[in-house]
XYZ file of C-alpha atoms in Angstrom:
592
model
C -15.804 40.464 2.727
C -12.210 39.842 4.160
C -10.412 42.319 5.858
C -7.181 42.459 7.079
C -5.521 43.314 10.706
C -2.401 45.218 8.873
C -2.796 48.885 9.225
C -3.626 50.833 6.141
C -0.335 53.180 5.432
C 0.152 55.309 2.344
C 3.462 55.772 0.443
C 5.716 58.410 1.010
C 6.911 58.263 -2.345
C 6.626 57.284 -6.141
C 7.225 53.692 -6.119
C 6.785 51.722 -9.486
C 4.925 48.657 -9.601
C 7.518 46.602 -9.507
C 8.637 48.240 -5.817
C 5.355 47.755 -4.559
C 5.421 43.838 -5.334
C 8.551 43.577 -3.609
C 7.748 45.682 -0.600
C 4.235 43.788 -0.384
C 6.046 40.387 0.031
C 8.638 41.708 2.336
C 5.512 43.033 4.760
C 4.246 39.529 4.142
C 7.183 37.858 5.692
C 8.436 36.312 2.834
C 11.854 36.029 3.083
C 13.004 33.311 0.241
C 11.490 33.765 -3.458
C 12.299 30.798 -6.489
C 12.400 32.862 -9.368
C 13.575 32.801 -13.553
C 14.023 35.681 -14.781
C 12.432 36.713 -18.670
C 11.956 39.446 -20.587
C 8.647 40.481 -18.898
C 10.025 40.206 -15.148
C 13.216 42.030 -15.375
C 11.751 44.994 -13.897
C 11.018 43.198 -10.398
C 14.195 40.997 -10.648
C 16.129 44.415 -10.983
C 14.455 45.972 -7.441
C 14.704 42.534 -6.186
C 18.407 43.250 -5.880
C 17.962 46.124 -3.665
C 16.372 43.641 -1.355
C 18.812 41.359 -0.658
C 19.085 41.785 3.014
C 15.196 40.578 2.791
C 14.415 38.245 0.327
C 17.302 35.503 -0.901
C 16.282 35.025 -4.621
C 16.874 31.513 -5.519
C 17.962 30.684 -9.539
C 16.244 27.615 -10.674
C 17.448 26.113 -13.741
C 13.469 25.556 -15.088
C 10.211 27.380 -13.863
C 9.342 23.949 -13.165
C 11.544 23.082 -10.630
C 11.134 26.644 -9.128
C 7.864 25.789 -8.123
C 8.623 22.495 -6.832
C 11.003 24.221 -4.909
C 8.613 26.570 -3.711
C 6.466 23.820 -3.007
C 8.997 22.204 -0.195
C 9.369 24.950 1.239
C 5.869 25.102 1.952
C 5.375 21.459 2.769
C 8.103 21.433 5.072
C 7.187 25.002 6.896
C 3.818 24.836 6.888
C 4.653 28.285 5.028
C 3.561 30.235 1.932
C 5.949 28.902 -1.157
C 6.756 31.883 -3.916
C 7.913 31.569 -7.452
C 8.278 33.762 -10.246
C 8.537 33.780 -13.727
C 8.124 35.481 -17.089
C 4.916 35.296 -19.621
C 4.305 32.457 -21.879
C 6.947 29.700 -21.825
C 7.590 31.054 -18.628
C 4.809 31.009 -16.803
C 3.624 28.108 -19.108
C 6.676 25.710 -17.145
C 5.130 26.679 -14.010
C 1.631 25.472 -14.649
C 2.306 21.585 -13.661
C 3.638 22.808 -10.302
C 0.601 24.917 -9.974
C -2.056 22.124 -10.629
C 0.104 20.066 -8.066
C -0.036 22.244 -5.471
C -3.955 22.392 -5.864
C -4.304 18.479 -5.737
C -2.081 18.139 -2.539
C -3.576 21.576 -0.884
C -0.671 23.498 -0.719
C -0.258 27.082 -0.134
C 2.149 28.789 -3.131
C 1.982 32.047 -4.496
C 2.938 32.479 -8.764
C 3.897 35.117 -9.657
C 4.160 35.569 -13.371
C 4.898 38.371 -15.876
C 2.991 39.416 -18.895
C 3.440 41.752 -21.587
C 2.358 45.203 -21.896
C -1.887 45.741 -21.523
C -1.363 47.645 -24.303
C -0.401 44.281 -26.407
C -2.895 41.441 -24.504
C -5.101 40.047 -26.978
C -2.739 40.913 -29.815
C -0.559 37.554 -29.712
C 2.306 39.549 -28.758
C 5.478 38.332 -28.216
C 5.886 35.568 -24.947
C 1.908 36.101 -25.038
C -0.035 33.943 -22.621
C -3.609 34.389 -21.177
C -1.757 32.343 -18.269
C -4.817 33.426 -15.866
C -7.268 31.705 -18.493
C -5.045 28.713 -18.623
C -4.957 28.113 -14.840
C -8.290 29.121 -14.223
C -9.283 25.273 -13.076
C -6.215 24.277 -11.435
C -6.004 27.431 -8.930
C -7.496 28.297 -5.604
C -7.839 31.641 -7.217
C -5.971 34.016 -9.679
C -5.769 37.620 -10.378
C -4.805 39.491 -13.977
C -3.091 43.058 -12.455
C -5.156 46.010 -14.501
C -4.048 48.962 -12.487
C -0.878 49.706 -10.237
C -2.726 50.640 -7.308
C -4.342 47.292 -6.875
C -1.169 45.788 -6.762
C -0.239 46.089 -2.982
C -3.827 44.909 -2.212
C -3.728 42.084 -4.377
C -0.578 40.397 -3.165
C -1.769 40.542 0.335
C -5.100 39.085 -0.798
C -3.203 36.282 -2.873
C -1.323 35.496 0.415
C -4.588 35.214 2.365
C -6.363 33.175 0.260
C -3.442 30.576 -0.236
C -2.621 30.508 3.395
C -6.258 30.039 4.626
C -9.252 27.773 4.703
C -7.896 24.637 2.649
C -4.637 25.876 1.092
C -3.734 26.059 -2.172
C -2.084 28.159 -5.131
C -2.811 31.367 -6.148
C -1.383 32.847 -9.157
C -0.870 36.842 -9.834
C -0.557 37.813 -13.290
C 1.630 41.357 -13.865
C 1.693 43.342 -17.197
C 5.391 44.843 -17.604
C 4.070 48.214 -18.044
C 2.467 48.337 -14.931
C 5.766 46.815 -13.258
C 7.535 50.447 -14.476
C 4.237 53.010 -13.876
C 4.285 54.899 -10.328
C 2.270 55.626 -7.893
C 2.272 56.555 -4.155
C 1.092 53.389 -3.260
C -1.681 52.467 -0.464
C -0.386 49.442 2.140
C -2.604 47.128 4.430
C -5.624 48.506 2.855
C -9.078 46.417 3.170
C -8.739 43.259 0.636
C -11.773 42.685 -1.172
C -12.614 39.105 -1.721
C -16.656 39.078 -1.976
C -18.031 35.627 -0.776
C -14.236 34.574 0.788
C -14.195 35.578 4.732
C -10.998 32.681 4.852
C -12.597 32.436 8.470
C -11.184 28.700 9.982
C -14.456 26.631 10.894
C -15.095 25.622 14.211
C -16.892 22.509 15.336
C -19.708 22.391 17.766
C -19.666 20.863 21.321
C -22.486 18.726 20.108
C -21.059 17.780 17.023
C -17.402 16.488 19.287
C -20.413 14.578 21.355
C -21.687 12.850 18.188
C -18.458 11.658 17.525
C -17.374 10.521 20.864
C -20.724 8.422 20.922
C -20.205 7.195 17.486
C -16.386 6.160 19.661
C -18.262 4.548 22.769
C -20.824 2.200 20.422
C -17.880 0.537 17.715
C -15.842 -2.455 17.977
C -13.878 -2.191 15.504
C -13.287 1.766 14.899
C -10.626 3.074 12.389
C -8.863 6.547 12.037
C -8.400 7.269 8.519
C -5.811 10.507 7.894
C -4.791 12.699 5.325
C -2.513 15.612 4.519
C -5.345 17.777 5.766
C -3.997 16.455 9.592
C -0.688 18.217 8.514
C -2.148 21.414 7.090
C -4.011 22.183 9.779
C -0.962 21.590 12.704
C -3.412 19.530 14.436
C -0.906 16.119 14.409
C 0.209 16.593 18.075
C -3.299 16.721 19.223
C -4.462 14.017 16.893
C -1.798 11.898 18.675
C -3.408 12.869 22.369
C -6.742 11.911 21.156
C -5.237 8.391 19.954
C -4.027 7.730 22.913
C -7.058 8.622 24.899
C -9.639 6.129 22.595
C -7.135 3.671 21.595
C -8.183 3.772 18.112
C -6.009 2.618 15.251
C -4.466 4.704 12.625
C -4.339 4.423 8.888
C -3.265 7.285 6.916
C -3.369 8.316 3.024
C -0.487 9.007 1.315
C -0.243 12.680 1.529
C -1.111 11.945 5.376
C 1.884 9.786 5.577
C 4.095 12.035 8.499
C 0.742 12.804 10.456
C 1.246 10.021 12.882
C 4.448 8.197 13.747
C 5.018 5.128 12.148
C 6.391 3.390 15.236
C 3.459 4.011 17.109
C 1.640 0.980 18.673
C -1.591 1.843 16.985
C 0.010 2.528 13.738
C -0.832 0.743 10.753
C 0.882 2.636 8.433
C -0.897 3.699 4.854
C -3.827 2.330 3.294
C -5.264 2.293 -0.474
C -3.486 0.346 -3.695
C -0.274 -0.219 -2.058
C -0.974 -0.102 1.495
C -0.343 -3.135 3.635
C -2.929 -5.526 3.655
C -3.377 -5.028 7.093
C -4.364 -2.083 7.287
C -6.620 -2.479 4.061
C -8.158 -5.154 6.203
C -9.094 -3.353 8.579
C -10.576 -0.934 6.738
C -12.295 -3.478 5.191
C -13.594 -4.628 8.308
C -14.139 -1.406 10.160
C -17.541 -0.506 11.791
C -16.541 2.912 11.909
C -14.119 4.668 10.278
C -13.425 8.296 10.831
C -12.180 10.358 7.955
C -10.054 13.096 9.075
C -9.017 15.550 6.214
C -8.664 13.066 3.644
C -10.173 12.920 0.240
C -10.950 9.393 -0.289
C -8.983 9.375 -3.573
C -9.253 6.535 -6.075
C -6.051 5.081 -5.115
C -7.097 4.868 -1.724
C -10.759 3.468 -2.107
C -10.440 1.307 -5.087
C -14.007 -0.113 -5.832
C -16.312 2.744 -3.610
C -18.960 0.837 -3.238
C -16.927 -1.835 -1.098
C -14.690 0.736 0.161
C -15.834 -0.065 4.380
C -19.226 -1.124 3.283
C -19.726 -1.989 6.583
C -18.629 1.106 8.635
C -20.357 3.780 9.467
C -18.490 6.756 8.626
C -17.901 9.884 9.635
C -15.738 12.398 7.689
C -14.249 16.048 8.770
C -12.489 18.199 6.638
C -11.717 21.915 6.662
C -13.549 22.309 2.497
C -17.077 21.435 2.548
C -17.122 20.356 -1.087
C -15.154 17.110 -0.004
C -17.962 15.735 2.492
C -19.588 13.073 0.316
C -17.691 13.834 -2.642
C -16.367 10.269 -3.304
C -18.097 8.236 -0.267
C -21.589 9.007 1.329
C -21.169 9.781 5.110
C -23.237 9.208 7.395
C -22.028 12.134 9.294
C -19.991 15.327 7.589
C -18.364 17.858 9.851
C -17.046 20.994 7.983
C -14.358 22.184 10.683
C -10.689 23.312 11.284
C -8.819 20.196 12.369
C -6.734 21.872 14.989
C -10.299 22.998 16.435
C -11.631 20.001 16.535
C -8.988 18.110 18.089
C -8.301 20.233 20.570
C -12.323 20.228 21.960
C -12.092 16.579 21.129
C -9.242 16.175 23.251
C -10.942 18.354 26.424
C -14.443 16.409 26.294
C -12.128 13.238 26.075
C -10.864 13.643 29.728
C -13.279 11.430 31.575
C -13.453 9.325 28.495
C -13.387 5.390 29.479
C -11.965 3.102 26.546
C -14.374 0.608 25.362
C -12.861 -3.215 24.947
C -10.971 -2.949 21.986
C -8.433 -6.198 22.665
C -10.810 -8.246 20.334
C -9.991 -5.865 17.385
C -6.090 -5.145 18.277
C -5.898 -9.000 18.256
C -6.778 -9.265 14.363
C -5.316 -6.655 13.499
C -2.296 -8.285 14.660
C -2.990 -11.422 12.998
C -3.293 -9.562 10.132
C 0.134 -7.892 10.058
C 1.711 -11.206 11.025
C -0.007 -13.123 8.404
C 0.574 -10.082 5.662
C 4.477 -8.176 6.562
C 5.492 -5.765 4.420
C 8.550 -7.791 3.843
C 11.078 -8.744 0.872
C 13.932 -10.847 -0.439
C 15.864 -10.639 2.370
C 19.169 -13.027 0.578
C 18.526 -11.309 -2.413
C 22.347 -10.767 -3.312
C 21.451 -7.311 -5.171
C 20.799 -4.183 -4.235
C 16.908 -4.281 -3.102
C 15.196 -0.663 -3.179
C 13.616 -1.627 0.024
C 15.975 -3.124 1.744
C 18.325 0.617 0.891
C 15.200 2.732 2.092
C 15.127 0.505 5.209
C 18.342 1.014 5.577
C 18.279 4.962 5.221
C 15.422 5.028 7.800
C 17.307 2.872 10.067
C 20.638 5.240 9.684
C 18.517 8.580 9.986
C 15.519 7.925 12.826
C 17.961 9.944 15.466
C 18.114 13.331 13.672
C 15.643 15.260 11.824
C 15.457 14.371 8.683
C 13.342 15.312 5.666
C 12.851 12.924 2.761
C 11.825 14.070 -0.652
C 10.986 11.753 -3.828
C 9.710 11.760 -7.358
C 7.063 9.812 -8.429
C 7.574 5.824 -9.237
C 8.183 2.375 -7.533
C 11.048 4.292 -5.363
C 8.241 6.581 -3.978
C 5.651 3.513 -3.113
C 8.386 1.638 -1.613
C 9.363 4.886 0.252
C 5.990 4.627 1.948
C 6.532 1.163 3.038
C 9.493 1.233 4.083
C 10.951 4.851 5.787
C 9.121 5.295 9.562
C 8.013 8.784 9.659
C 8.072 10.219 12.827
C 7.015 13.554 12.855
C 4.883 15.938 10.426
C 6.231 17.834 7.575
C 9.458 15.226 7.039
C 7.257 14.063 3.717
C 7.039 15.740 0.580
C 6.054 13.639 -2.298
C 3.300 14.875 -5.094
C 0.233 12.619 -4.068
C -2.652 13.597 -5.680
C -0.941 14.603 -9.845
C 2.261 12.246 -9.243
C 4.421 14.340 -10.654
C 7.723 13.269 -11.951
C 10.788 15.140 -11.347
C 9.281 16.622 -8.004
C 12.057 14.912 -5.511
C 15.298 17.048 -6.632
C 13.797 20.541 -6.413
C 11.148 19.894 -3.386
C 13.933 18.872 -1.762
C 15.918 21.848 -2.803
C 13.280 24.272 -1.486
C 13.494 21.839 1.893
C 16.657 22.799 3.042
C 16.596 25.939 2.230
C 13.808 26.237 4.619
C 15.663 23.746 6.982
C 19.192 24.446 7.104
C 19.647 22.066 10.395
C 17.928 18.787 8.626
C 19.043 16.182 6.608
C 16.411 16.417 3.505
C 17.237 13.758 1.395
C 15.668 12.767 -2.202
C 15.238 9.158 -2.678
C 14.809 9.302 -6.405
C 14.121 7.092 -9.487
C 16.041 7.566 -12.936
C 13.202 8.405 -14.443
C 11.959 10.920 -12.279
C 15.597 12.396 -11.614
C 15.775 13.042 -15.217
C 12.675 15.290 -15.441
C 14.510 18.403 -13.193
C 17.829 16.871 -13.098
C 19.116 20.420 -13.848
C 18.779 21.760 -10.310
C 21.972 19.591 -9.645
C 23.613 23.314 -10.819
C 21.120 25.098 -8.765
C 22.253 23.270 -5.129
C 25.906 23.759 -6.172
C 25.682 27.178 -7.007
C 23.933 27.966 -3.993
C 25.385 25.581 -1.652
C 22.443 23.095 -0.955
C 23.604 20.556 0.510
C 20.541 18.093 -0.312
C 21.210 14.482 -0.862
C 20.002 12.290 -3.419
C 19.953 8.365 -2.888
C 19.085 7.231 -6.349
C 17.130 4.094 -7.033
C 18.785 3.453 -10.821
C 17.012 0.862 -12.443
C 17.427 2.214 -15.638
C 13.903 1.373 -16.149
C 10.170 3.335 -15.813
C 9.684 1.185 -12.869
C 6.205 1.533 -12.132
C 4.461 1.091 -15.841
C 6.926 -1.233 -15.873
C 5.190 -3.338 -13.233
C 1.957 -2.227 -14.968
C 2.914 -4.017 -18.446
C 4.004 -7.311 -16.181
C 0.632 -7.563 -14.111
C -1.685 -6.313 -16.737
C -0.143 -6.244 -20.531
C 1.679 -9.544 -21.051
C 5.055 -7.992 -19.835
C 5.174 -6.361 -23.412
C 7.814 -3.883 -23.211
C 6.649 -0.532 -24.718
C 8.823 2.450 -24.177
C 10.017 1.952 -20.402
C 13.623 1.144 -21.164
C 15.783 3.970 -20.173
C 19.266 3.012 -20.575
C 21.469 3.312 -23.726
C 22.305 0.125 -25.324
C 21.057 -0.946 -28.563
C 19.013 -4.337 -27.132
C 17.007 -3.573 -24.271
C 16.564 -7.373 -23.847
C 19.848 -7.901 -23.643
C 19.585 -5.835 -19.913
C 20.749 -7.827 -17.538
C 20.810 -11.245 -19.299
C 17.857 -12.042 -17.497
C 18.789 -11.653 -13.971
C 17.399 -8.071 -13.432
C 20.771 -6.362 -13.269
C 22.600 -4.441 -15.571
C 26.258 -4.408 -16.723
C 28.647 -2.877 -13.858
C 28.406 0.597 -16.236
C 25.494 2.273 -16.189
C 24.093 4.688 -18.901
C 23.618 7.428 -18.608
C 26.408 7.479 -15.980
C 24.701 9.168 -13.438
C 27.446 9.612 -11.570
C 29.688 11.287 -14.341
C 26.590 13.843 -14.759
C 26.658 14.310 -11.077
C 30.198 15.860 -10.877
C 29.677 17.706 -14.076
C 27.468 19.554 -11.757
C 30.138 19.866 -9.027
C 28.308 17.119 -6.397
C 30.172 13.895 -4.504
C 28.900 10.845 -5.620
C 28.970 6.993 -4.896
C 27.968 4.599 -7.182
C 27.850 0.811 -6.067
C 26.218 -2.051 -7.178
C 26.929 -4.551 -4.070
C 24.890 -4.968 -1.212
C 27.803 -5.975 1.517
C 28.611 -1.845 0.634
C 25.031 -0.308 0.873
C 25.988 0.628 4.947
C 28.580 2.287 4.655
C 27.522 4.454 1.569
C 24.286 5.755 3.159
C 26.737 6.701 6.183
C 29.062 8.769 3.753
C 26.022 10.532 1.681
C 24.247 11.336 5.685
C 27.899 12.630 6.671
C 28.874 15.111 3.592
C 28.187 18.701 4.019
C 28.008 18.848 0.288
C 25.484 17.902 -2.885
C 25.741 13.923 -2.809
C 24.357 11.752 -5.390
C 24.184 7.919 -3.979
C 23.915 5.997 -7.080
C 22.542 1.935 -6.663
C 22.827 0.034 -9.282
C 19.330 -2.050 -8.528
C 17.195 -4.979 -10.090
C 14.470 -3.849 -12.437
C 12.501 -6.679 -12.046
C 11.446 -6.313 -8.484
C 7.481 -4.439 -8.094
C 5.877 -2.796 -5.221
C 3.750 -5.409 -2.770
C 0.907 -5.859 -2.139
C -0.643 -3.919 -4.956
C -4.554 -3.767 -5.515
C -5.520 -3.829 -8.690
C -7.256 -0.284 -9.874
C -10.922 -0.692 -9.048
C -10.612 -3.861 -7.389
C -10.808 -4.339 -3.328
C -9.206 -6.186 -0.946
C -10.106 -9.512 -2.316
C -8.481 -9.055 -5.554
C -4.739 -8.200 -3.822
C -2.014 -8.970 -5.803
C 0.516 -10.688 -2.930
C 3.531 -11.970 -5.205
C-alpha cells in the first residue's frame, strides 16, 4: 500500500465537498486549473473564486481543448496537467484528451462532475457513467461515494498520475457531495492496494550487462522515446553518449530528448524518419531501447525491424518489455536511475573502434538528405519550418502542432535542442492538439516563445481557443501551414488509392479540381479566410503567399507580444519524404 509523506491534519471546520477539492489541489501545488464550467460543477467553480490568489482558472472554449491545454502544461513542465468539467457532454469532450494523454504517458488529472448519487443509474439529466467510459483509456479512475474520501482521493489521483509511467487519472464528483460537509481529514494514508508508485532501480549487474553488451558491438544504436523525457534523465543520457560514442535515433514522442545538432544525432526513425537513420537501424548489431514503445509507425514489418541486433530494451512499465519486439535483454528501471549508475561505471570506460560504423552512417545521410525543392518558387512547408528553426535556435522556444503533413515535416525539419520544447500527440494523433497544447505552454512558460505550427485541418478542430489566448492574454503564435487540403490522407490517396479525391478538400469553391489549375496553389484568396477569422478573435495576423516574404514574416510573428496567426498560402501537392509504406521496411521506401 502507498502512503504518503504529508502529515495527516484534520479540519477545523465544516467544509463542503467542493472546499475540500479545492484545498486538496492547492496542498498539491497546483497552481493553474483548465476548466468549463456546467451545471454539475458550479459548486467548485463558485469556491474556486475564493482561490484566486492560488489557482488561475483558465476558460477554454471546449472541454477538449481544456485538456489539451492541460496537457502542455504538463509536457512542457514535466508537471501534473488539471482540467475540469461537467457530467455527460462535458466530461464526454474531455475523453479524447484523456485517451491521449494515456498513449503519450502523460500525467493529467480530470476532474469531472456528475449528478446527484441519488439520480446515477436513473438516466438523469447530463447523465454519464464517465468512469465506465474511460475505464480502458485511464491509468486509473475513481467514482466519489462519500465526502470524506474526497481529500484522500485527490492526493491519490495526483500520485498515481505523477508516478511510475505517467498518465491520466480521472475523478468523478456527484454534485451532492460537492455541497455536503464535513470536517475533513488532510494528508491521511492513501490506499492504493497493489500500487506502491515506488521508481525502479536497476542493478549494478544489470548496468554491467549492458556496458558488455557496449564493449562487444560494432555497430550499436540508441533508440529513444518520450520515456527519456518523463523520467528527466536527457542530461545524463547525453553524458553517457558522449562517453560510448554511440549514435542516437529517437521516436517521435522522444523527439527533444537529444539535440538535434549533436554529432551523433540522427534524428527520428520509423515511417518518416530519414533513411539514414532507418538504415542504421536496419543494420544495427545492437540496439538499445530506452523508454520507447516500439510503435507500429516506428517498426513497420516487426519481424525485420533490426533482425540482426541484439536488443536490449529499458523502460520504467514492465508490460512494455517484449510487448511488440522480443528482447534479448528487458530491464524494468527508472531512466534517471539508470543513467546516472550507467554514467558512474562508465568512467574508466574505453570506446571501442566505432569509425567503421560513423563512416556509413555518413554515407548514408549524404546519399539520403532530408532535403527539398530548394527553387521551388512557392511557399514550401519545409523550407518555412526550416526557416522558423533557423530564426528561433537562440532563445527558448517551445513548438506545438496538430496532427498532419505540417507535424511530420516539423520533425524533419525544426532542430530540437533541449527536452520538453515538443509537444505533439504521438501515439492517438490527435487533430486540433497544436492551438490549445500550446495554450497550456505558455501559460506554464511565460519567458518562451511556444509557437503552433499548424495545418488547416487540424487548426479547425479547436480553432475556438483563438478567444481563449485573447481573453487571457496568451501570447502563443501560430504559423499556419494552409493548404486548404487534409494533407496527409491526401498523400495517402496519391501513393496508395489512384489519387482519387474523397473528402480531403477543405476550401470553399464549388470545383475542387479547379484548385490551383494544376500547379498546387490556390487563388491569392483563401477560404475560409483564416486571417479574417483570426482578428474576429482579436489576434495580428500575416497572410502571404510569396516566398521572397517568408523572412521577414516569421521575424514579425517571433517579435509580437500578442496572439499572431502567420498564414502561408502553400502547395498542396507536396508529401512528406521518405515515407515507408505501413508494414513495409526499409527496402520498400518511398524516396520521390
Amino acid at each position: 500500500m502507498a502512503s504518503t509523506s504529508k502529515k495527516k491534519e484534520s479540519g477545523t471546520r465544516l467544509m463542503s465537498g467542493a472546499e475540500i477539492v479545492v484545498e486538496s489541489l492547492v496542498r498539491n501545488k497546483i497552481d493553474t486549473l483548465f476548466a468549463y464550467p456546467g451545471g454539475y460543477t458550479m459548486p467548485l467553480h463558485q469556491v474556486l473564486t475564493r482561490y484566486r490568489d492560488k489557482i488561475r482558472v483558465i476558460l477554454p472554449r471546449h472541454e477538449q481543448g481544456g485538456g489539451f491545454a492541460a496537457q502542455g502544461y504538463a509536457r512542457s513542465t514535466g508537471k501534473i496537467g488539471v482540467c475540469m468539467t461537467t457530467s455527460g457532454p462535458g466530461a464526454t469532450n474531455m475523453i479524447t484528451s484523456i485517451a491521449d494523454a494515456k498513449l503519450d504517458s502523460i500525467p493529467l488529472l480530470a476532474i469531472s462532475g456528475q449528478v446527484a448519487t441519488n439520480v446515477i443509474g436513473s438516466d438523469g439529466f447530463q447523465e454519464t457513467p464517465i468512469t465506465e467510459v474511460c475505464r480502458s483509456i485511464t491509468k486509473h479512475h475513481y467514482l466519489v461515494t462519500k465526502i470524506e474520501d474526497i481529500a484522500r482521493i485527490i492526493d491519490e489521483a495526483i500520485f498515481v498520475a505523477m508516478t511510475g509511467r505517467p498518465g491520466p487519472v480521472l475523478v468523478d464528483i456527484p454534485k451532492d457531495l460537492q455541497t455536503t460537509q464535513c470536517y475533513p481529514e488532510f494528508g491521511v494514508p492513501m490506499n492504493l492496494p497493489g500500487y506502491s508508485g515506488k521508481t525502479p532501480k536497476p542493478k549494478p549487474e544489470e548496468i554491467d550487462l549492458l556496458i558488455e553488451a557496449l564493449h562487444r558491438a560494432k555497430r550499436p544504436v540508441f533508440f529513444v522515446g518520450g520515456g527519456m523525457v518523463s523520467s528527466n534523465a536527457c542530461a545524463e543520457f547525453l553524458k553517457a553518449v558522449e562517453k560510448t560514442g554511440v549514435p542516437v535515433i529517437t521516436s517521435m514522442t522522444g523527439l527533444s530528448a537529444f539535440p538535434r545538432d549533436h554529432h551523433l544525432a540522427l534524428g527520428m526513425g520509423g515511417m518518416h524518419g530519414g533513411v539514414y537513420a532507418n538504415k542504421a537501424i536496419h543494420e544495427s548489431d545492437l540496439l538499445i531501447g530506452l523508454g520507447v514503445r516500439f510503435s507500429d509507425r516506428v517498426t513497420g514489418k516487426v519481424s525485420e525491424f533490426a533482425k540482426g541486433a541484439r536488443l536490449f530494451q529499458i523502460d520504467i512499465d514492465a508490460s512494455e518489455i517484449n510487448k511488440i519486439k522480443k528482447t534479448n535483454y528487458g530491464l524494468v528501471a527508472d531512466l534517471l536511475e539508470t543513467m546516472i549508475l550507467l554514467n558512474k561505471k562508465l568512467k574508466d570506460y574505453q570506446k571501442p573502434d566505432l569509425s567503421g560504423w560513423y563512416e556509413k552512417i555518413e554515407g548514408w545521410k549524404k546519399q539520403y538528405p532530408l532535403s527539398y525543392d530548394h527553387e521551388s518558387p512557392y511557399i514550401l512547408p519545409e523550407a518555412a519550418i526550416e526557416e522558423l528553426s533557423n530564426a528561433t535556435q537562440d532563445r527558448k522556444t517551445i513548438i506545438a502542432t496538430g496532427v498532419g503533413q505540417h507535424q511530420l515535416w516539423t520533425t524533419q525539419f525544426y532542430h530540437f535542442s533541449k527536452p520538453r520544447t515538443w509537444l505533439s500527440s504521438c501515439g492517438l494523433g490527435t487533430m486540433g492538439f497544436g492551438l490549445p497544447a500550446a495554450m497550456g505552454a505558455k501559460i506554464a512558460n511565460p519567458d518562451a516563445l511556444v509557437v503552433d505550427i499548424d495545418g488547416d485541418g487540424s487548426l479547425q478542430m479547436n480553432i475556438q481557443e483563438m478567444a481563449t489566448c485573447h481573453t487571457e492574454k496568451i501570447p502563443v503564435k501560430i504559423m499556419l501551414i494552409n493548404n486548404q487540403h487534409l494533407g496527409n490522407v491526401m498523400q495517402w490517396e496519391d501513393r496508395f488509392y489512384g489519387s482519387n479525391r474523397a473528402n480531403t478538400y477543405l476550401g470553399m469553391i464549388d470545383d475542387p479540381e479547379a484548385f490551383g489549375k494544376g500547379d498546387g496553389i490556390s487563388p491569392k484568396v483563401r477560404y475560409p479566410d483564416y486571417a479574417m477569422i483570426a482578428r474576429g478573435y482579436g489576434w495580428d495576423v500575416i497572410s502571404i503567399s510569396r516566398k521572397k516574404d517568408l523572412a521577414a514574416a516569421i521575424q514579425e510573428m517571433i517579435n509580437s507580444p500578442n496572439p499572431f496567426l502567420l498564414d502561408l498560402a502553400t502547395p498542396y501537392k507536396e508529401h512528406v519524404l521518405p515515407m515507408t509504406p505501413p508494414g513495409g521496411t526499409i527496402d520498400n521506401v518511398i524516396l520521390k
